[in-house]
Coordinates of C-alpha atoms in Angstrom, one line a residue:
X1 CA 93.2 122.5 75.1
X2 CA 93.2 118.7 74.5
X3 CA 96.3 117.3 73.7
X4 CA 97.2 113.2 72.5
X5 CA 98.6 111.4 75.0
X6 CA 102.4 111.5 73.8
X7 CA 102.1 114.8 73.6
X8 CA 101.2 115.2 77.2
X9 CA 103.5 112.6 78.5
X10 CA 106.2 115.1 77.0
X11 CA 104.6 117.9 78.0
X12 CA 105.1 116.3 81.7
X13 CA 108.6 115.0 81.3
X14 CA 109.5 118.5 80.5
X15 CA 107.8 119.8 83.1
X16 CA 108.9 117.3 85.9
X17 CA 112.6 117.4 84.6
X18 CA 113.2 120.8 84.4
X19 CA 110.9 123.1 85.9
X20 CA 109.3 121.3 89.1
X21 CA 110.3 123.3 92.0
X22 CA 111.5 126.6 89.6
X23 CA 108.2 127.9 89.3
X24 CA 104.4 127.7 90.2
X25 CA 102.7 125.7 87.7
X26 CA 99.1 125.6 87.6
X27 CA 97.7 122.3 85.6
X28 CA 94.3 121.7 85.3
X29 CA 93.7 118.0 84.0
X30 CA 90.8 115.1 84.4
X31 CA 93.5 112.4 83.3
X32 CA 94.9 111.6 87.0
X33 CA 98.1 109.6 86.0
X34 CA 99.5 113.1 85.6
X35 CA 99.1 114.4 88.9
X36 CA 101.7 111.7 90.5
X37 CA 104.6 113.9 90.6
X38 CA 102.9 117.1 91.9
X39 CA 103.4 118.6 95.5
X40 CA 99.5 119.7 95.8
X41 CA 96.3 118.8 94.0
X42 CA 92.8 120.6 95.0
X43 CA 90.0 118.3 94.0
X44 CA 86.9 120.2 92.7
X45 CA 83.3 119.3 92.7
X46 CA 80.7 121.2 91.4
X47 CA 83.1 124.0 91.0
X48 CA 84.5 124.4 94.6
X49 CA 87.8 122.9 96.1
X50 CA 87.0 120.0 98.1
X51 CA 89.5 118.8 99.2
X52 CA 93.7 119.4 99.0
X53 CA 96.7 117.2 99.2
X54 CA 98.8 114.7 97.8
X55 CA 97.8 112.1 95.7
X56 CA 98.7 109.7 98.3
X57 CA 96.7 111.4 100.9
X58 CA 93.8 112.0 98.2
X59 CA 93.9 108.7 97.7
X60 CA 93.5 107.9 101.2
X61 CA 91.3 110.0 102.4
X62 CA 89.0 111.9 99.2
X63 CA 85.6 110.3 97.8
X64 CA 85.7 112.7 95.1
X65 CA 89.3 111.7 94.1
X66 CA 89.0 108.0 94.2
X67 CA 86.1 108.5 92.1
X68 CA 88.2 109.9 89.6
X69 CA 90.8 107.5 89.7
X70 CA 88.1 104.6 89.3
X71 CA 86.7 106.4 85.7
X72 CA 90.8 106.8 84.6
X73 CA 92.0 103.4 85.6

């Protein structure tokens, strides 16, 4: 579902605080500035994975994912 951005932010600080590396999380998100603290994103396009990694190494190294951070910045 969509959620306001202070909403999400707390959403993520609970997340981040108290749950990263406790449990599996799945998040599925187009807003990118979320996806900084994660261990692994999968970038898809046209509904296949096309690439996995860390937003450092996405960064680096996906067309797809720069894309994205172009439209988000």
């Amino acid at each position: 579902s969509s959620l306001d951005r202070e909403t999400e932010i707390k959403l993520f600080e609970t997340i981040f605080g108290n749950l990263h590396h406790k449990l599996t999380i799945l998040i599925v998100t187009h807003r990118v500035f979320s996806l900084k603290e994660v261990d692994k994103i999968y970038v898809l396009d046209k509904g296949k994975i096309n690439m996995a990694g860390t937003y450092d190494e996405l960064q680096a190294t996906s067309e797809v994912f720069k894309k994205m951070l172009k439209l988000h910045s």
